[in-house]
Coordinates of C-alpha atoms in Angstrom, one line a residue:
X1 CA 44.3 -94.4 -21.5
X2 CA 41.7 -96.2 -23.7
X3 CA 43.5 -97.7 -26.8
X4 CA 41.2 -97.0 -29.9
X5 CA 41.8 -98.7 -33.0
X6 CA 42.4 -96.9 -36.4
X7 CA 38.5 -98.0 -37.8
X8 CA 37.0 -97.3 -34.1
X9 CA 38.9 -93.6 -34.5
X10 CA 37.9 -93.0 -37.7
X11 CA 34.0 -93.3 -37.4
X12 CA 34.3 -91.2 -33.9
X13 CA 36.1 -88.4 -35.8
X14 CA 33.0 -89.3 -39.0
X15 CA 30.5 -88.9 -37.0
X16 CA 31.4 -86.0 -35.0
X17 CA 31.9 -84.3 -37.8
X18 CA 28.0 -85.5 -38.9
X19 CA 27.5 -84.1 -35.6
X20 CA 28.4 -80.5 -36.0
X21 CA 26.8 -80.4 -39.0
X22 CA 23.6 -81.5 -37.6
X23 CA 23.4 -79.1 -35.2
X24 CA 24.8 -76.2 -37.6
X25 CA 21.9 -77.5 -40.3
X26 CA 19.3 -78.2 -38.5
X27 CA 19.1 -81.4 -39.8
X28 CA 18.8 -84.8 -38.1
X29 CA 21.4 -87.1 -40.4
X30 CA 21.7 -90.4 -39.9
X31 CA 25.3 -91.8 -40.6
X32 CA 25.7 -95.1 -41.4
X33 CA 28.3 -97.8 -40.6
X34 CA 28.7 -97.6 -44.9
X35 CA 30.4 -94.1 -45.0
X36 CA 32.7 -95.1 -41.4
X37 CA 34.0 -98.0 -44.0
X38 CA 34.7 -95.9 -47.1
X39 CA 36.4 -93.8 -45.1
X40 CA 38.8 -96.1 -43.8
X41 CA 40.0 -97.5 -47.1
X42 CA 40.2 -93.5 -48.6
X43 CA 42.2 -92.8 -46.6
X44 CA 44.3 -96.1 -46.0
X45 CA 44.9 -95.9 -49.9
X46 CA 45.8 -92.5 -49.7
X47 CA 48.3 -93.3 -47.3
X48 CA 49.7 -96.5 -49.4
X49 CA 49.9 -93.9 -51.9
X50 CA 52.0 -91.1 -50.7
X51 CA 54.0 -93.4 -48.6
X52 CA 55.2 -95.2 -51.7
X53 CA 55.2 -92.0 -53.8
X54 CA 57.6 -90.6 -50.9
X55 CA 60.2 -94.3 -51.2
X56 CA 60.0 -93.4 -55.3
X57 CA 61.0 -89.6 -55.0
X58 CA 63.7 -90.8 -52.0
X59 CA 65.2 -93.7 -53.6
X60 CA 65.3 -91.3 -57.1
X61 CA 67.8 -89.0 -55.1
X62 CA 70.6 -91.2 -54.9
X63 CA 70.4 -92.6 -58.3
X64 CA 72.6 -90.6 -61.2
X65 CA 71.3 -88.7 -63.4
X66 CA 71.5 -90.2 -67.3
X67 CA 74.1 -88.4 -69.1
X68 CA 74.5 -89.3 -73.1
X69 CA 77.6 -90.1 -74.4
X70 CA 78.9 -87.6 -76.6
X71 CA 78.1 -87.8 -80.4
X72 CA 76.4 -91.4 -79.6
X73 CA 73.0 -92.0 -80.9
X74 CA 71.9 -95.5 -80.0
X75 CA 73.6 -97.3 -76.5
X76 CA 73.2 -101.0 -77.0
X77 CA 74.3 -103.2 -74.1
X78 CA 75.3 -107.7 -74.5
X79 CA 74.4 -109.1 -71.6
X80 CA 74.6 -112.2 -70.2
X81 CA 74.2 -114.5 -66.9
X82 CA 77.1 -115.9 -66.2
X83 CA 80.9 -116.1 -67.9
X84 CA 81.5 -119.2 -70.9
X85 CA 79.0 -118.7 -73.0
X86 CA 80.3 -116.3 -76.2
X87 CA 79.0 -112.7 -74.7
X88 CA 82.4 -111.1 -75.9
X89 CA 82.1 -113.2 -79.4
X90 CA 78.7 -112.0 -80.3
X91 CA 79.3 -108.5 -79.5
X92 CA 82.5 -108.2 -81.9
X93 CA 80.7 -109.8 -84.3
X94 CA 77.5 -108.3 -84.2
X95 CA 79.0 -105.1 -84.2
X96 CA 80.4 -106.5 -87.3
X97 CA 77.6 -107.1 -88.7
X98 CA 75.4 -104.2 -88.3
X99 CA 78.0 -101.9 -90.3
X100 CA 78.2 -104.5 -92.7
X101 CA 74.2 -104.2 -93.2
X102 CA 74.3 -100.6 -93.8
X103 CA 77.7 -99.8 -94.2
X104 CA 76.7 -96.4 -94.2
X105 CA 76.4 -96.6 -90.1
X106 CA 78.9 -96.0 -88.1
X107 CA 79.1 -98.6 -84.9
X108 CA 81.7 -98.3 -82.2
X109 CA 82.7 -101.4 -79.2
X110 CA 83.3 -100.4 -75.6
X111 CA 84.3 -103.2 -73.6
X112 CA 83.1 -103.0 -70.2
X113 CA 84.3 -105.9 -68.6
X114 CA 87.3 -104.7 -66.8
X115 CA 88.4 -107.6 -65.2
X116 CA 88.8 -110.0 -68.1
X117 CA 89.0 -107.4 -71.2
X118 CA 88.3 -109.6 -74.4
X119 CA 87.9 -107.0 -77.3
X120 CA 91.5 -106.2 -78.0
X121 CA 92.4 -110.6 -78.5
X122 CA 89.2 -110.7 -80.4
X123 CA 89.8 -106.8 -82.4
X124 CA 93.6 -108.0 -83.1
X125 CA 94.4 -104.4 -81.7
X126 CA 97.4 -103.7 -79.3
X127 CA 99.0 -100.3 -78.1
X128 CA 97.8 -97.6 -75.7
X129 CA 95.2 -94.6 -76.7
X130 CA 96.8 -91.1 -77.9
X131 CA 94.6 -88.5 -76.2
X132 CA 93.1 -85.4 -77.6
X133 CA 93.5 -81.8 -76.9
X134 CA 91.2 -82.0 -74.1
X135 CA 93.0 -85.5 -72.8
X136 CA 90.2 -87.4 -74.4
X137 CA 91.4 -91.0 -75.0
X138 CA 91.3 -91.8 -79.3
X139 CA 89.2 -95.8 -79.4
X140 CA 92.3 -97.9 -81.3
X141 CA 90.6 -98.6 -84.9
X142 CA 90.0 -102.3 -86.9
X143 CA 87.5 -103.6 -89.3
X144 CA 86.4 -100.2 -89.0
X145 CA 85.4 -99.9 -85.7
X146 CA 86.3 -97.9 -83.1
X147 CA 87.4 -99.4 -79.4
X148 CA 87.7 -98.9 -76.2
X149 CA 89.1 -101.8 -73.5
X150 CA 90.5 -101.1 -70.4
X151 CA 93.1 -103.8 -71.9
X152 CA 94.5 -101.1 -74.1
X153 CA 95.8 -99.1 -70.5
X154 CA 97.1 -101.8 -68.8
X155 CA 99.8 -105.3 -70.0
X156 CA 98.3 -108.2 -71.3
X157 CA 99.5 -110.1 -68.8
X158 CA 98.9 -107.9 -65.9
X159 CA 95.8 -108.1 -63.1
X160 CA 93.6 -106.7 -62.7
X161 CA 93.5 -106.5 -59.0
X162 CA 91.2 -103.9 -57.7
X163 CA 88.5 -103.4 -55.6
X164 CA 85.0 -102.1 -56.2
X165 CA 86.0 -97.2 -56.2
X166 CA 88.7 -98.2 -58.8
X167 CA 87.0 -100.4 -61.2
X168 CA 84.3 -97.9 -60.7
X169 CA 86.5 -94.7 -61.6
X170 CA 87.8 -96.7 -64.2
X171 CA 84.5 -97.3 -65.8
X172 CA 83.6 -93.3 -65.4
X173 CA 86.7 -92.8 -67.7
X174 CA 85.4 -95.3 -70.6
X175 CA 82.7 -94.1 -69.7
X176 CA 83.1 -90.0 -70.2
X177 CA 87.3 -89.7 -71.8
X178 CA 86.9 -91.6 -74.3
X179 CA 85.8 -89.1 -77.9
X180 CA 84.0 -91.5 -79.8
X181 CA 83.4 -89.1 -82.9
X182 CA 79.9 -89.6 -83.8
X183 CA 78.7 -92.8 -84.0
X184 CA 74.9 -94.7 -84.7
X185 CA 75.5 -97.6 -82.5
X186 CA 77.3 -98.0 -79.1
X187 CA 78.3 -101.8 -78.8
X188 CA 78.7 -102.4 -75.2
X189 CA 80.6 -105.9 -73.6
X190 CA 79.3 -106.1 -70.5
X191 CA 81.0 -108.4 -67.8
X192 CA 78.8 -111.8 -66.7
X193 CA 76.6 -111.0 -63.8
X194 CA 74.0 -108.5 -61.8
X195 CA 76.9 -106.3 -59.6
X196 CA 77.7 -102.9 -60.2
X197 CA 78.7 -102.2 -62.9
X198 CA 75.5 -103.4 -64.3
X199 CA 74.0 -101.2 -62.4
X200 CA 76.3 -98.1 -62.7
X201 CA 76.3 -98.7 -66.3
X202 CA 72.4 -98.5 -66.6
X203 CA 72.0 -96.1 -64.5
X204 CA 74.1 -93.6 -65.9
X205 CA 74.1 -93.7 -69.5
X206 CA 70.2 -93.9 -71.5
X207 CA 70.2 -97.1 -72.9
X208 CA 68.2 -97.6 -76.4
X209 CA 68.0 -102.2 -76.1
X210 CA 70.1 -105.2 -73.8
X211 CA 70.5 -108.3 -75.8
X212 CA 70.4 -111.0 -73.7
X213 CA 73.1 -114.4 -74.8
X214 CA 73.0 -117.7 -73.7
X215 CA 73.6 -121.6 -74.2
X216 CA 70.7 -123.3 -74.0
X217 CA 72.0 -125.1 -71.3
X218 CA 69.5 -124.7 -68.1
X219 CA 72.0 -123.6 -65.9
X220 CA 73.7 -121.0 -68.4
X221 CA 69.4 -119.9 -68.9
X222 CA 69.2 -119.3 -65.1
X223 CA 71.7 -117.0 -65.2
X224 CA 70.1 -115.5 -68.3
X225 CA 67.0 -115.0 -67.2
X226 CA 68.3 -113.3 -63.8
X227 CA 70.3 -110.9 -66.3
X228 CA 66.7 -110.0 -68.0
X229 CA 65.3 -109.1 -65.0
X230 CA 67.8 -106.6 -63.6
X231 CA 67.3 -104.4 -66.8
X232 CA 63.9 -104.8 -66.8
X233 CA 63.9 -104.2 -63.0
X234 CA 66.0 -100.4 -63.9
X235 CA 63.7 -100.1 -66.4
X236 CA 65.8 -100.9 -69.6
X237 CA 64.3 -102.8 -73.1
X238 CA 65.0 -105.6 -73.6
X239 CA 65.1 -106.6 -77.6
X240 CA 65.2 -109.8 -77.2
X241 CA 67.6 -113.1 -76.1
X242 CA 70.3 -114.7 -78.9
X243 CA 70.9 -118.6 -78.5
X244 CA 74.6 -119.3 -78.7
X245 CA 76.0 -122.4 -78.9
X246 CA 72.9 -123.9 -80.5
X247 CA 74.4 -126.7 -82.3
X248 CA 77.7 -127.8 -83.4
X249 CA 77.5 -127.8 -87.0
X250 CA 80.4 -131.4 -87.9
X251 CA 83.2 -128.8 -90.7
X252 CA 83.5 -132.2 -92.7
X253 CA 79.8 -133.3 -93.0
X254 CA 77.7 -130.6 -92.1
X255 CA 76.0 -132.8 -89.3
X256 CA 74.0 -130.6 -86.6
X257 CA 74.5 -131.9 -82.7
X258 CA 72.7 -130.3 -80.0
X259 CA 75.1 -131.0 -77.8
X260 CA 73.9 -128.2 -74.8
X261 CA 70.5 -129.0 -75.3
X262 CA 67.6 -127.6 -77.8
X263 CA 65.7 -125.2 -77.9
X264 CA 66.5 -123.9 -74.4
X265 CA 66.5 -119.9 -75.1
X266 CA 63.7 -120.1 -77.6
X267 CA 61.6 -121.2 -74.3
X268 CA 62.9 -119.0 -71.5
X269 CA 62.4 -115.6 -74.2
X270 CA 58.5 -116.7 -74.5
X271 CA 58.4 -116.8 -70.8
X272 CA 59.9 -113.2 -70.7
X273 CA 57.9 -111.9 -73.3
X274 CA 61.0 -111.1 -75.5
X275 CA 62.5 -112.2 -78.7
X276 CA 64.6 -114.5 -80.4
X277 CA 66.9 -112.2 -82.4
X278 CA 69.3 -115.2 -83.1
X279 CA 70.3 -118.7 -83.1
X280 CA 74.1 -118.9 -83.4
X281 CA 75.6 -122.3 -84.0
X282 CA 78.3 -123.7 -82.7
X283 CA 81.2 -124.0 -85.5
X284 CA 85.3 -124.0 -85.2
X285 CA 85.7 -121.6 -87.8
X286 CA 83.6 -119.0 -85.3
X287 CA 86.3 -120.4 -82.2
X288 CA 89.4 -120.2 -84.9
X289 CA 89.1 -116.7 -86.4
X290 CA 88.0 -115.5 -82.6
X291 CA 91.9 -117.0 -82.1
X292 CA 93.3 -114.8 -84.4
X293 CA 91.5 -111.8 -84.6
X294 CA 89.6 -112.3 -87.2
X295 CA 85.9 -112.4 -86.2
X296 CA 84.3 -114.7 -88.8
X297 CA 81.6 -112.0 -89.9
X298 CA 84.9 -110.2 -91.4
X299 CA 86.8 -113.4 -92.4
X300 CA 84.3 -115.8 -93.8
X301 CA 81.3 -113.1 -94.7
X302 CA 79.5 -116.0 -96.9
X303 CA 80.0 -118.9 -94.3
X304 CA 76.6 -120.0 -93.0
X305 CA 77.8 -118.7 -89.2
X306 CA 78.6 -115.4 -90.7
X307 CA 75.0 -114.9 -91.9
X308 CA 74.1 -116.0 -88.2
X309 CA 75.2 -112.9 -87.3
X310 CA 73.9 -110.5 -90.0
X311 CA 70.6 -112.2 -89.2
X312 CA 71.2 -111.8 -86.0
X313 CA 72.6 -107.4 -86.5
X314 CA 68.7 -107.5 -88.5
X315 CA 66.7 -108.8 -85.7
X316 CA 67.6 -105.9 -83.4
X317 CA 67.7 -103.3 -85.7
X318 CA 64.1 -104.1 -86.4
X319 CA 63.8 -104.4 -83.2
X320 CA 64.7 -100.2 -82.3
X321 CA 62.2 -99.4 -84.9
X322 CA 59.9 -101.4 -82.9
X323 CA 60.4 -99.5 -79.3
X324 CA 61.2 -95.8 -81.2
X325 CA 57.7 -96.2 -83.0

């Protein structure tokens, strides 16, 4: 059997079709080679577009449909590519600053870090959540913030030794079986990395925007970039970056030292085409108040550290307004 390339086959079909038209019309038309090339390119373009559309449809079939959390207006996720960059502390103080800047707004805080929940300690909350008549959990409240965490459901010192399916089941309960009431903002403290939990959250609920936290250190910025790129791939708006522990401010003389380097998050934000939302210093007051369960945004509202969180909250609200208009 004679093998025929795609181009030759297309030319043959074109020529044969033209001959039929010539015999029917009684006129001789000489097709040129350009028509064959155009026909081939057109077919290849159609085939590529059709293949891309089929792949898109097949991928969409496997994704869960996003369903809003009842009563929640806007969901903000605070994420990082790795642990140890102050993500949970930033999430807690951001939630408190959002409410402090706009007292009429109601704010909630969801701890999505199933393996290492930090919100109970940071918000000075203990105990099991009560259940409503519809068997939904009621958030625990402190400083006016409604909070939910896996830390409320297990013993404080008990390790959570679960496989992936159990973690996904627990996360579904935290997302769907909590009675948040009416919230203007729900701040979600995401676990570090770009794994199953992150994908489940981004594909299950509509998210108004993601906030990426990183220190200025190069090794932290590498993982922060991966986190930002993940949100872009799943079509979640990246509101911007937060440069945490930017400078160490001496509590005695207020001298500032860039222990982890300087300006790294700003350079990464420029590379990614996003905004640098805030610059949070490394200060002993932030650490001490966090350990005591008294976040600096409420325990020292007039301090420079607290004001930096207030500025961060204002920047987040402005970015949300820009995206929504």
